[in-house]
PDB file of C-alpha atoms in Angstrom:
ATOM      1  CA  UNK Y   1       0.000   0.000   0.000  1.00 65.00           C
ATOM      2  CA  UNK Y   2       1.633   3.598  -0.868  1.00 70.00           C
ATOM      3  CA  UNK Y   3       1.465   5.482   1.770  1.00 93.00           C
ATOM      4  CA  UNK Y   4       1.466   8.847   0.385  1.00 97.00           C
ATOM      5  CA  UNK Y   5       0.305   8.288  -3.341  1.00 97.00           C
ATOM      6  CA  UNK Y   6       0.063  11.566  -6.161  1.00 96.00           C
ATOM      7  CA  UNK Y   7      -1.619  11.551  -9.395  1.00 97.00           C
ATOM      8  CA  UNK Y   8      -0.630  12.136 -11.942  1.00 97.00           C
ATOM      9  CA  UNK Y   9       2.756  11.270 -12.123  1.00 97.00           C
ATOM     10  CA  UNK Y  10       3.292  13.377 -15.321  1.00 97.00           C
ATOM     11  CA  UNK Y  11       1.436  16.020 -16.926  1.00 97.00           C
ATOM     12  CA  UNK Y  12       2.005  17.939 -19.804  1.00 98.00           C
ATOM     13  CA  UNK Y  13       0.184  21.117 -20.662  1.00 97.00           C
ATOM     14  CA  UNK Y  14       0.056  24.506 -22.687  1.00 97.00           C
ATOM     15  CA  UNK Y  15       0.525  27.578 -20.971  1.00 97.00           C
ATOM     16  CA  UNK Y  16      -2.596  28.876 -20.043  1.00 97.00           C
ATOM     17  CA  UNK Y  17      -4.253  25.552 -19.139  1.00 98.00           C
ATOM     18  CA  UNK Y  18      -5.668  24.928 -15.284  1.00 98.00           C
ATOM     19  CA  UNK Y  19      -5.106  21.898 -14.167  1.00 97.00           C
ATOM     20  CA  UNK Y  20      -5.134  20.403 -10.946  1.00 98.00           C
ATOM     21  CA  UNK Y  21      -2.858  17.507  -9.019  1.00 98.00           C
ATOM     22  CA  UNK Y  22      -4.412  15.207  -6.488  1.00 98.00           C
ATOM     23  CA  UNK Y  23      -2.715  13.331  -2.916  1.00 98.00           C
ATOM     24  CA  UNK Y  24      -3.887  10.980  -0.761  1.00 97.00           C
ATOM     25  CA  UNK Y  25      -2.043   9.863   2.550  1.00 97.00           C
ATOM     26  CA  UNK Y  26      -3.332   6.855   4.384  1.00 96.00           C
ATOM     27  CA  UNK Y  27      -1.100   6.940   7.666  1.00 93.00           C
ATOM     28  CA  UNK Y  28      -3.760   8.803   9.636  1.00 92.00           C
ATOM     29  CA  UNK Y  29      -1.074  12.456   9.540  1.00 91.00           C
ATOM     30  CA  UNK Y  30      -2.668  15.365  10.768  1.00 89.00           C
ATOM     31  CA  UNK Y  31      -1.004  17.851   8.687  1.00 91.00           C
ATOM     32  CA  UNK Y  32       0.026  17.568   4.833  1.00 94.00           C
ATOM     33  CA  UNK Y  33       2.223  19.559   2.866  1.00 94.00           C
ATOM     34  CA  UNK Y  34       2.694  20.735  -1.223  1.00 96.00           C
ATOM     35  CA  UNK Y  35       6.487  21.213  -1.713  1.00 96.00           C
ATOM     36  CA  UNK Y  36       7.656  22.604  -5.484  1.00 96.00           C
ATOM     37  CA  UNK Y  37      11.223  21.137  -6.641  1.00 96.00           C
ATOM     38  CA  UNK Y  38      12.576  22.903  -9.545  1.00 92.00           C
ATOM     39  CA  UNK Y  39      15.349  21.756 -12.113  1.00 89.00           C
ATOM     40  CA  UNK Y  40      18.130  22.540  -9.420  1.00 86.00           C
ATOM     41  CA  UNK Y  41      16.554  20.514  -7.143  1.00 87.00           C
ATOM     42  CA  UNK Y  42      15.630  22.861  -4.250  1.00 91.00           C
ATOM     43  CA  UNK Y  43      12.480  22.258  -2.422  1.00 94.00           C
ATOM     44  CA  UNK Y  44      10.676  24.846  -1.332  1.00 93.00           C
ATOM     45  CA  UNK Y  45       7.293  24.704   0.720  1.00 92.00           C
ATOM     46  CA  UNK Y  46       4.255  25.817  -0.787  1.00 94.00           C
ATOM     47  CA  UNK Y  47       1.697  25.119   1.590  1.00 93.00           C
ATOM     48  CA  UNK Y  48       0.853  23.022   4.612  1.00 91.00           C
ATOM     49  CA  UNK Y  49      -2.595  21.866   6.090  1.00 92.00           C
ATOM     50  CA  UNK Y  50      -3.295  20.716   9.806  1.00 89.00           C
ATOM     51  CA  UNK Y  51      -6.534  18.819   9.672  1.00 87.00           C
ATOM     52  CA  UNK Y  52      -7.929  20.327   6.805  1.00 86.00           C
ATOM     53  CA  UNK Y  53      -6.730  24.377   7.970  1.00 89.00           C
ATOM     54  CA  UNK Y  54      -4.671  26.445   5.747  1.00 90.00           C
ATOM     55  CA  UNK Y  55      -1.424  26.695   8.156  1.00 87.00           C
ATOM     56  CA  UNK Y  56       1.642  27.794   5.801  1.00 85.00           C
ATOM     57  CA  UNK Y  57       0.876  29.555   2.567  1.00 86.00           C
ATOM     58  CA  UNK Y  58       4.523  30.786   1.223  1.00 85.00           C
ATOM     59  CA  UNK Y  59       4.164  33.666  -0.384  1.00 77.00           C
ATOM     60  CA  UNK Y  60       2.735  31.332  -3.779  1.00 86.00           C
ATOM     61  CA  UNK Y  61       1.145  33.002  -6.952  1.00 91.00           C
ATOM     62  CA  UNK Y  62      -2.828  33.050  -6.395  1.00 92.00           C
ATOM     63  CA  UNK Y  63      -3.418  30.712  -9.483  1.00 96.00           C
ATOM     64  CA  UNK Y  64      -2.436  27.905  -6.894  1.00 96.00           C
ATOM     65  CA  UNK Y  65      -5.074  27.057  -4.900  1.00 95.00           C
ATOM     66  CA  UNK Y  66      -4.788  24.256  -2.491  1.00 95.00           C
ATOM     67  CA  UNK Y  67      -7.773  21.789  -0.749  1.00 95.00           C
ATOM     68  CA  UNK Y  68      -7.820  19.990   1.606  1.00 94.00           C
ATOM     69  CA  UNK Y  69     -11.371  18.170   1.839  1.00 93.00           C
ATOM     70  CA  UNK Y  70      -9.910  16.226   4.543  1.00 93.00           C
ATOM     71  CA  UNK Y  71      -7.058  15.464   6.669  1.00 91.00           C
ATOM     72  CA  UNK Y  72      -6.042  12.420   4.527  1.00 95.00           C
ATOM     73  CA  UNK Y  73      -6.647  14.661   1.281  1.00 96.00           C
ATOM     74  CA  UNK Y  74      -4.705  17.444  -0.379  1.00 97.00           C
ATOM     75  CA  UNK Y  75      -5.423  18.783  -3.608  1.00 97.00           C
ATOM     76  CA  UNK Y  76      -3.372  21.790  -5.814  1.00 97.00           C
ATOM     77  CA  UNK Y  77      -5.165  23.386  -8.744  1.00 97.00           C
ATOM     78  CA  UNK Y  78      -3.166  25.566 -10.869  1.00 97.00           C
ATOM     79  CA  UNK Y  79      -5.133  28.278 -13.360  1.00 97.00           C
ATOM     80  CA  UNK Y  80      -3.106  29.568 -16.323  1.00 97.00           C
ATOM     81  CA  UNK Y  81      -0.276  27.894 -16.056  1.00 97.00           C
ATOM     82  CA  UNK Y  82       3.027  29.709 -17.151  1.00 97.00           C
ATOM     83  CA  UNK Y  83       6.328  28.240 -18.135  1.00 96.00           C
ATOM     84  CA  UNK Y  84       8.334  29.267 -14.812  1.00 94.00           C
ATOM     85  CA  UNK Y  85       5.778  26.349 -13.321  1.00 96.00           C
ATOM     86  CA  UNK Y  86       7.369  23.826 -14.463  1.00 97.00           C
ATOM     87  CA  UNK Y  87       8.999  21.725 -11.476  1.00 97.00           C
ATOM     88  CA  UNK Y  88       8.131  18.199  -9.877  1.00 98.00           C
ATOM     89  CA  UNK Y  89       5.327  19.196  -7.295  1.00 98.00           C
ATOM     90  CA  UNK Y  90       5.485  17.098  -4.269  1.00 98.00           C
ATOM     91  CA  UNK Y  91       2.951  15.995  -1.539  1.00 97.00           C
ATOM     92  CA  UNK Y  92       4.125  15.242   1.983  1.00 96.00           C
ATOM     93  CA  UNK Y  93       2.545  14.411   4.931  1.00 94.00           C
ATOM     94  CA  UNK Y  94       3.824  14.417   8.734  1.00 91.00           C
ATOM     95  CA  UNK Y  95       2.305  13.263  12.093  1.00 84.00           C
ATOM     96  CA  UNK Y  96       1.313  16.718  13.569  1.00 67.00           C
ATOM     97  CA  UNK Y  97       3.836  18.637  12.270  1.00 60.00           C
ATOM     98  CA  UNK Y  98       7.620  18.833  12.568  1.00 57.00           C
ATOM     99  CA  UNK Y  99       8.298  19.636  16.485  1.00 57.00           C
ATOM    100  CA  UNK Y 100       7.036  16.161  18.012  1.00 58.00           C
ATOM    101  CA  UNK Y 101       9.446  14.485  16.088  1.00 62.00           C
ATOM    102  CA  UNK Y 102       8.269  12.987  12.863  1.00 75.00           C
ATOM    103  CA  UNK Y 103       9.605  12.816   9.307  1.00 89.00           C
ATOM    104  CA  UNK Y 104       7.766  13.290   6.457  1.00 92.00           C
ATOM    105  CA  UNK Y 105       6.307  11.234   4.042  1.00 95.00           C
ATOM    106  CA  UNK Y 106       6.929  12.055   0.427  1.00 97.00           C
ATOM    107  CA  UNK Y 107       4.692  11.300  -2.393  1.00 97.00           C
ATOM    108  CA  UNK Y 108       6.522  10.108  -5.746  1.00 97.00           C
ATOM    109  CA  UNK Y 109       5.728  13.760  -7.025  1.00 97.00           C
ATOM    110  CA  UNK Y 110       4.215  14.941  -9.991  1.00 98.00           C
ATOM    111  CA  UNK Y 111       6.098  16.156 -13.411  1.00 97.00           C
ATOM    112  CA  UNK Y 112       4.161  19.346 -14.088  1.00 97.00           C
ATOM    113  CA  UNK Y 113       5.799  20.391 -17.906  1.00 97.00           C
ATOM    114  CA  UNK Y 114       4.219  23.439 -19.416  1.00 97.00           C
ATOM    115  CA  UNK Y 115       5.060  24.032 -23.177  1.00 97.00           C
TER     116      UNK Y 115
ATOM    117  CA  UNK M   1      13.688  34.338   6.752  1.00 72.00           C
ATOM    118  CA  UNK M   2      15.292  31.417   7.523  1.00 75.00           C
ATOM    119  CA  UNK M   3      17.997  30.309   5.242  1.00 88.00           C
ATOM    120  CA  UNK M   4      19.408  26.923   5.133  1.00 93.00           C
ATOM    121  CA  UNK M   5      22.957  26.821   3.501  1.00 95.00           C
ATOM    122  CA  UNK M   6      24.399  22.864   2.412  1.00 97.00           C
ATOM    123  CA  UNK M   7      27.824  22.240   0.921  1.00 97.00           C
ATOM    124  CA  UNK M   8      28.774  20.995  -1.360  1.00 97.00           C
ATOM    125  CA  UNK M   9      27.083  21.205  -3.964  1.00 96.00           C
ATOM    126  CA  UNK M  10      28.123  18.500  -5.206  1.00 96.00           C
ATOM    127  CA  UNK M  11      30.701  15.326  -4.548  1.00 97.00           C
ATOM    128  CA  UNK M  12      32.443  12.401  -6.823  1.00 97.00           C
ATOM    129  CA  UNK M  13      33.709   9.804  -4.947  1.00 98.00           C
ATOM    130  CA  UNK M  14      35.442   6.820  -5.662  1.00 98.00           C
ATOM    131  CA  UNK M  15      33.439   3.762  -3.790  1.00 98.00           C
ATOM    132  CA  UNK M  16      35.336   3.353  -0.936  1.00 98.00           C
ATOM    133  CA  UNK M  17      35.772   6.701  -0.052  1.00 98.00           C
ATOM    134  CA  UNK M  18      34.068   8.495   2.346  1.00 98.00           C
ATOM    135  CA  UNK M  19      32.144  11.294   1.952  1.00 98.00           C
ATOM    136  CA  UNK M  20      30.260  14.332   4.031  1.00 98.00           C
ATOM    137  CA  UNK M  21      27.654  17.375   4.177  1.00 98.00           C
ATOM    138  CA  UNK M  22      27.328  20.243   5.718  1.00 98.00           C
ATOM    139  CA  UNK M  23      24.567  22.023   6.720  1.00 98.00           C
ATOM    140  CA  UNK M  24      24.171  25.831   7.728  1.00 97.00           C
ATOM    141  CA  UNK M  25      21.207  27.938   9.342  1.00 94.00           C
ATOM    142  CA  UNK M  26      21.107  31.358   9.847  1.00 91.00           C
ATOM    143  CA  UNK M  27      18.696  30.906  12.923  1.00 91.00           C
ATOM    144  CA  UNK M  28      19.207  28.611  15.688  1.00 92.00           C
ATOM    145  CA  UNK M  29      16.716  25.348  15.222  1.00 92.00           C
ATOM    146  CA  UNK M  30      14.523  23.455  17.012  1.00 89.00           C
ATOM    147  CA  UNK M  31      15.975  19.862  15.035  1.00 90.00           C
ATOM    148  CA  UNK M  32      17.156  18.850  11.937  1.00 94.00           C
ATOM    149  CA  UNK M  33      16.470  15.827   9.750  1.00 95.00           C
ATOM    150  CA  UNK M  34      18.152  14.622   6.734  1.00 97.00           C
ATOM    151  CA  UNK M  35      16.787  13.216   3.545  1.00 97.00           C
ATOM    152  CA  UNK M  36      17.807  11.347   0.587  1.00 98.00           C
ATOM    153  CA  UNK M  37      16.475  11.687  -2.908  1.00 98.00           C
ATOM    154  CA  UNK M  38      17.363   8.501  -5.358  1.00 97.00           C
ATOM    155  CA  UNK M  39      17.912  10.018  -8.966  1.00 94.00           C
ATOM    156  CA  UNK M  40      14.074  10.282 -10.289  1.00 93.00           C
ATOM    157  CA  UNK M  41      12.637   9.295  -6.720  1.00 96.00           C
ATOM    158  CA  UNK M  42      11.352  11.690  -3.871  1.00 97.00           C
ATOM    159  CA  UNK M  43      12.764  12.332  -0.501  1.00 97.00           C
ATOM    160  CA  UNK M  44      13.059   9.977   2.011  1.00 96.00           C
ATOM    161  CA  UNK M  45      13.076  10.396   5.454  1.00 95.00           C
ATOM    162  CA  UNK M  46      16.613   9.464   7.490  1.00 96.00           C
ATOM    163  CA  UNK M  47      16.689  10.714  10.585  1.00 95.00           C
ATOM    164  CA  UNK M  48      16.124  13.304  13.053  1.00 93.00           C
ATOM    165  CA  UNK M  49      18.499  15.374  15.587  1.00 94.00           C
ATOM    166  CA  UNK M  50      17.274  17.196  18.532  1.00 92.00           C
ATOM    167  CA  UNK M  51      19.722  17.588  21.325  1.00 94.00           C
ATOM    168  CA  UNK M  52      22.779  19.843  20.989  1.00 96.00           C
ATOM    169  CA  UNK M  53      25.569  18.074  20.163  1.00 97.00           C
ATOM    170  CA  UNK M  54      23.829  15.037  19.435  1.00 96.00           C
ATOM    171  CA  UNK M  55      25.279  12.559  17.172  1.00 98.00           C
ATOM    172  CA  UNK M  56      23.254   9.383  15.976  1.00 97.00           C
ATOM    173  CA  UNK M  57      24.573   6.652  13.339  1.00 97.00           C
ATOM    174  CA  UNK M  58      22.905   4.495  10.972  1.00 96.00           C
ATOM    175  CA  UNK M  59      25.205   1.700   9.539  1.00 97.00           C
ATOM    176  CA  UNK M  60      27.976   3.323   7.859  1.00 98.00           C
ATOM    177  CA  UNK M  61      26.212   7.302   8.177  1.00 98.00           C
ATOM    178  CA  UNK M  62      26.756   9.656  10.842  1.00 98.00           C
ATOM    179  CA  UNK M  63      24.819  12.514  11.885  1.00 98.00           C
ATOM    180  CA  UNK M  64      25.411  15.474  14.098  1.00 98.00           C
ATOM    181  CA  UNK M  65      24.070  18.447  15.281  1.00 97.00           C
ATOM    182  CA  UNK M  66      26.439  21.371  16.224  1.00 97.00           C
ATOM    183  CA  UNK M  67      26.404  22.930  19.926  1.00 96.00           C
ATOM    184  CA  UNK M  68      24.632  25.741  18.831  1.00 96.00           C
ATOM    185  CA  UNK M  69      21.879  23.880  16.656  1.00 95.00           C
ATOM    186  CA  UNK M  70      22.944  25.640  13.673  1.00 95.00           C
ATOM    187  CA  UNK M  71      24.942  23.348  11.860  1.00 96.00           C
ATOM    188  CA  UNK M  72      25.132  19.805  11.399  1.00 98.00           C
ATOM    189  CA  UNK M  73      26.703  17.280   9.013  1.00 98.00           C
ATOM    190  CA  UNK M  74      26.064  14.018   7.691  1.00 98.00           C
ATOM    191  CA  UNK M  75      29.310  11.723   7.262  1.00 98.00           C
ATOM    192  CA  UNK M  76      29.253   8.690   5.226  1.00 98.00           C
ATOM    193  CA  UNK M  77      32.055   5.861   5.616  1.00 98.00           C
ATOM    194  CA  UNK M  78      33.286   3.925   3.041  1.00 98.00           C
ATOM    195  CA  UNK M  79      30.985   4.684   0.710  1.00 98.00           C
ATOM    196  CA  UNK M  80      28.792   2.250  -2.042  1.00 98.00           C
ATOM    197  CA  UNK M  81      27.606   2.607  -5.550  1.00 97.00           C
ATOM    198  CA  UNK M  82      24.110   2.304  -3.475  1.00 97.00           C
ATOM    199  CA  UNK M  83      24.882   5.707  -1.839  1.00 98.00           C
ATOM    200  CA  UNK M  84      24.467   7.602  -4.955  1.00 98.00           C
ATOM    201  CA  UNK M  85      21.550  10.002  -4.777  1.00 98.00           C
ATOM    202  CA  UNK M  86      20.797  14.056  -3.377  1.00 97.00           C
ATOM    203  CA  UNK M  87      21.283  14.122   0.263  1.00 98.00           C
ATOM    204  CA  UNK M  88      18.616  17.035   1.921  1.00 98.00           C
ATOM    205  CA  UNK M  89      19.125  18.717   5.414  1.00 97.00           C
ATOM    206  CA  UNK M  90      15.839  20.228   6.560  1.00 95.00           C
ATOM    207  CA  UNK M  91      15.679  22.352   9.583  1.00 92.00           C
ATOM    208  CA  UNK M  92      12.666  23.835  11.818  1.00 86.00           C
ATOM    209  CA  UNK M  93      13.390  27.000  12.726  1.00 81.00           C
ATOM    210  CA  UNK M  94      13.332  27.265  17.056  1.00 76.00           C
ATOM    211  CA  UNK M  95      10.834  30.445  17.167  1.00 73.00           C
ATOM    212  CA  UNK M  96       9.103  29.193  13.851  1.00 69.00           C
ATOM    213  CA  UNK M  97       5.800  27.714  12.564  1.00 69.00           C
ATOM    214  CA  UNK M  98       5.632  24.014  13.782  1.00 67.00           C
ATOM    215  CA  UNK M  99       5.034  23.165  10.140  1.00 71.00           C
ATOM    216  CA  UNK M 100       7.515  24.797   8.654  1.00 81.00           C
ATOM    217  CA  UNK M 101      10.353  22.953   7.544  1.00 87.00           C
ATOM    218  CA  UNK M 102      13.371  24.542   5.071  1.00 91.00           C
ATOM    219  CA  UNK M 103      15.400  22.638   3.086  1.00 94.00           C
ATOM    220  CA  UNK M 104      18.466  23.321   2.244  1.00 95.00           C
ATOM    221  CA  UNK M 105      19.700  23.330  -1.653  1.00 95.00           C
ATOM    222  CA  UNK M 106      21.124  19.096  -1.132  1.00 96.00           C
ATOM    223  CA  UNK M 107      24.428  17.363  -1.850  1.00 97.00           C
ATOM    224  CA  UNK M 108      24.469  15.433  -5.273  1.00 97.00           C
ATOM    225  CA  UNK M 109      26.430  12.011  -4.514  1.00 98.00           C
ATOM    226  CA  UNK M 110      27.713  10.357  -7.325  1.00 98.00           C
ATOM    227  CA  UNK M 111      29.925   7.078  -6.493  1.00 97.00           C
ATOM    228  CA  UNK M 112      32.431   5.925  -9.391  1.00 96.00           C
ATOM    229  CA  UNK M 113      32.345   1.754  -8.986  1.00 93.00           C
TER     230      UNK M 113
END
C-alpha cells in the first residue's frame, strides 16, 4: 500500500491551461504539505494543512489554490499555467507537524511540464 | 527568513571513499532531519536530531548536530555505488511555525564503482 500516493505522475500542458494535481495519505497524519522542486533541485514549501486548515501559505502566486477536503486529502489546482511552473510538485505528509518528532512522508511527485 | 545553507554542492567519490555534508542555518533550530532523494525518486526520510551536540549513526552514516543547533553534518564511511543520490538537510526554525520545515539546496552524490 503507498502510503502517500500523487496523481498524476506526469502532466504535460500549454501555458494557459488549469489543471489540478491530487494526494492521498493513508497513515492517519494530521497535517500535509505541497512542496515545489525545480530543475536545481531545491524544495521549497508551498503550503501546509493541519486537519484540513490552511497553516503555511509561502508567499505562492494566487493561481495555486490548495484543498484539503480532509485530513487524509490534499489537492493543488493551478489556473493559467506559465512556463516558470514547471517543477516536480510534491505531496508530503507528517504526524502533527515537525516539532514532536516525525519525518515526512513524500509522495513520488508529480512532473508538471508546461510548453 | 530562515535560510538553510548545504555544501557541497556536489561530490564524486570513488566507492570506498568516504564522503560528508554540511549544513548551515542562519537561525538557531529546534531539530534537523536529513533526507535522501534517489535520482528520479522523492525524498526519504533518514533521521532526526534534537539535542545539541547530538550525534546518531545508521550503519555506515553519521549525523550530528552542532552545539549551537545551527549546523550539522552528515558523514558517510566507506561509501557504495548504493549511496548515490541528493542528500537534503531540513531544519525547523526554534521560534518558527511548527510546520515549517526549510530545506536546504542538497548534496548530489555520485559514487564511481
Amino acid at each position: 500500500d503507498t502510503a502517500v500516493s500523487q496523481t498524476p505522475k506526469y502532466l504535460v500542458t500549454q501555458m494557459g491551461n488549469d489543471k489540478s494535481i491530487k494526494c492521498e495519505q493513508n497513515l492517519g497524519h494530521d497535517t500535509m504539505y505541497w512542496y515545489k522542486q525545480d530543475s536545481k533541485k531545491f524544495l521549497k514549501i508551498m503550503f501546509s494543512y493541519n486537519n484540513k486548515e490552511l497553516i503555511i501559505n509561502e508567499t505562492v502566486p494566487n493561481r495555486f489554490s490548495p484543498k484539503s477536503p480532509d485530513k487524509a486529502h490534499l489537492n493543488l489546482h493551478i489556473n493559467s499555467l506559465e512556463l516558470g511552473d514547471s517543477a516536480v510538485y510534491f505531496c508530503a505528509s507528517s504526524q502533527a507537524g515537525v516539532r514532536i518528532g516525525y519525518g515526512y512522508t513524500f509522495g513520488s511527485g508529480t512532473r508538471l511540464t508546461v510548453v | 527568513g530562515q535560510q538553510v545553507m548545504q555544501i557541497p554542492q556536489y561530490q564524486h567519490v570513488q566507492e570506498g571513499e568516504d564522503f560528508t555534508t554540511y549544513c548551515n542555518s542562519s537561525t538557531t533550530l529546534s531539530n534537523i532531519q536529513w533526507y535522501k532523494q534517489r535520482p528520479g525518486g522523492h525524498p526519504v526520510f533518514l533521521i532526526q536530531l534534537v539535542k545539541s551536540g547530538e550525534v546518531k549513526k545508521q550503519k555506515r552514516l553519521t549525523f550530528q548536530f552542532g552545539e549551537a543547533k545551527k549546523n550539522s553534518s552528515l558523514h558517510i564511511t566507506a561509501t557504495q555505488t548504493t549511496d548515490v543520490g541528493t542528500y537534503f538537510c531540513a531544519g525547523l526554525d526554534s521560534g518558527g511555525s511548527n510546520y515549517k520545515l526549510t530545506f536546504g539546496k542538497g548534496t548530489l552524490l555520485t559514487v564511481n564503482p
